[in-house]
Coordinates of C-alpha atoms in Angstrom, one line a residue:
M1 CA 185.2 147.0 137.8
G2 CA 187.3 144.2 138.3
V3 CA 187.1 141.3 140.9
T4 CA 185.4 141.4 144.3
R5 CA 185.4 137.8 146.6
T6 CA 182.8 137.0 148.9
V7 CA 184.3 134.1 151.5
V8 CA 181.8 131.3 151.8
R9 CA 184.5 129.2 154.2
E10 CA 187.5 130.7 155.6
G11 CA 190.9 128.8 154.7
A12 CA 193.3 128.0 157.5
G13 CA 196.4 128.1 155.1
R14 CA 198.4 130.7 154.0
T15 CA 197.9 132.9 150.5
P16 CA 199.6 131.8 147.3
N17 CA 202.4 134.1 145.7
A18 CA 202.9 134.9 142.2
G19 CA 204.7 132.6 140.1
E20 CA 203.3 129.6 142.8
V21 CA 201.6 126.6 141.3
V22 CA 198.1 126.3 143.0
K23 CA 194.9 123.8 142.3
A24 CA 191.6 125.0 142.7
H25 CA 188.0 123.8 142.1
Y26 CA 185.8 125.6 140.9
T27 CA 182.1 126.2 139.1
G28 CA 181.8 129.1 136.5
R29 CA 178.4 130.7 135.6
L30 CA 177.4 133.7 133.8
K31 CA 175.9 136.4 136.4
D32 CA 173.1 137.6 134.6
S33 CA 171.0 134.5 133.7
G34 CA 173.3 131.7 136.6
H35 CA 173.9 129.2 133.8
E36 CA 176.8 127.4 134.5
F37 CA 179.5 127.1 131.6
D38 CA 181.9 125.1 133.2
S39 CA 182.9 123.0 136.5
S40 CA 186.2 121.5 137.8
R41 CA 183.9 119.5 139.5
D42 CA 182.2 117.8 137.0
R43 CA 185.3 116.4 135.7
G44 CA 186.8 115.5 139.2
K45 CA 189.9 117.0 139.1
P46 CA 190.9 120.6 140.1
L47 CA 192.6 123.0 137.9
T48 CA 196.2 123.7 138.3
F49 CA 197.8 126.5 137.1
V50 CA 200.4 129.0 137.9
I51 CA 199.4 132.4 139.6
G52 CA 200.0 135.9 138.7
I53 CA 201.3 135.3 135.3
G54 CA 198.3 135.6 133.1
S55 CA 197.8 132.1 132.5
V56 CA 193.8 132.3 133.5
I57 CA 191.6 135.4 133.4
K58 CA 193.1 138.3 135.3
G59 CA 190.0 138.0 137.7
W60 CA 191.3 134.2 138.6
D61 CA 195.0 136.0 138.9
E62 CA 193.8 138.6 141.2
G63 CA 191.0 136.9 143.3
I64 CA 192.9 133.3 143.8
S65 CA 196.0 135.9 145.1
E66 CA 194.2 136.7 148.0
M67 CA 192.6 133.5 149.3
K68 CA 193.6 131.5 152.1
L69 CA 194.4 127.5 151.3
G70 CA 191.5 125.9 152.2
E71 CA 189.2 129.1 151.6
A72 CA 185.8 128.7 149.6
S73 CA 184.8 132.1 147.7
T74 CA 182.2 133.0 145.3
L75 CA 184.4 135.2 142.9
H76 CA 182.7 138.1 141.4
V77 CA 184.3 138.9 137.8
T78 CA 183.4 142.2 135.4
S79 CA 183.8 141.1 131.8
D80 CA 186.9 143.2 131.6
Y81 CA 188.6 141.1 134.3
G82 CA 187.2 138.1 132.3
Y83 CA 186.7 137.4 128.6
G84 CA 186.1 141.1 127.6
R85 CA 184.5 142.2 124.2
E86 CA 185.2 138.8 122.6
G87 CA 183.9 136.9 125.1
A88 CA 185.2 132.7 124.9
G89 CA 183.2 129.8 123.7
P90 CA 179.9 129.4 125.8
I91 CA 180.4 132.9 127.2
P92 CA 179.1 136.0 125.4
P93 CA 180.9 139.3 124.8
N94 CA 181.0 141.7 127.9
A95 CA 179.5 138.7 130.2
D96 CA 180.1 139.4 133.8
L97 CA 180.9 136.0 135.7
E98 CA 180.9 134.3 139.0
F99 CA 183.2 131.4 140.4
D100 CA 182.6 129.3 143.4
V101 CA 186.0 128.7 144.0
E102 CA 187.7 126.6 146.6
L103 CA 191.6 126.8 146.8
V104 CA 192.9 123.2 147.6
A105 CA 196.8 123.4 147.2
I106 CA 199.4 125.8 146.9
G107 CA 202.9 124.9 146.0
N108 CA 204.7 121.8 145.8
D109 CA 201.2 119.9 147.0
A110 CA 199.6 121.7 144.0
I111 CA 202.1 120.0 141.3
P112 CA 200.7 117.0 139.7
G113 CA 203.4 114.4 140.2
N114 CA 205.4 117.0 142.1
S115 CA 207.3 117.4 138.5
S116 CA 205.5 119.2 135.7
V117 CA 203.0 121.6 135.4
S118 CA 199.5 121.0 133.9
T119 CA 198.4 124.1 131.7
C120 CA 195.1 125.6 131.8
E121 CA 194.9 124.2 128.1
A122 CA 194.5 120.5 129.4
F123 CA 191.9 121.7 130.8
G124 CA 189.8 123.3 127.8
I125 CA 189.4 127.1 126.9
Q126 CA 186.9 128.0 129.7
L127 CA 189.7 129.5 132.0
C128 CA 192.6 130.4 130.3
A129 CA 193.6 133.8 129.5
V130 CA 192.3 136.0 126.1
Q131 CA 195.4 135.9 124.2

């Protein structure tokens, strides 16, 4: 149970620390059917969030915290590290998920306009943590 990571392309940078702002491009799909439910690439804008504070699903907090800057990986997220028994929007209850993720920025380079941080709510409910 939890999250595992398959590295598709090695990164050359460092890993993020809890509390840092990160920026990641992703495509999310249901593991069982392969149905794509969300993609930052379709919007042309990576997701910006603070790692390690619960602002995104647990699978993302743990999986992305192990990624290096510039790395592309597939995160395999079990339902208990995703949206659990409730599901969310197009994600059914107890669904295992897969995310193709590219970590594109960490720290000051990830802050939009280098001022305020966008929350995941600005990008829709897909990656926001279940409260």
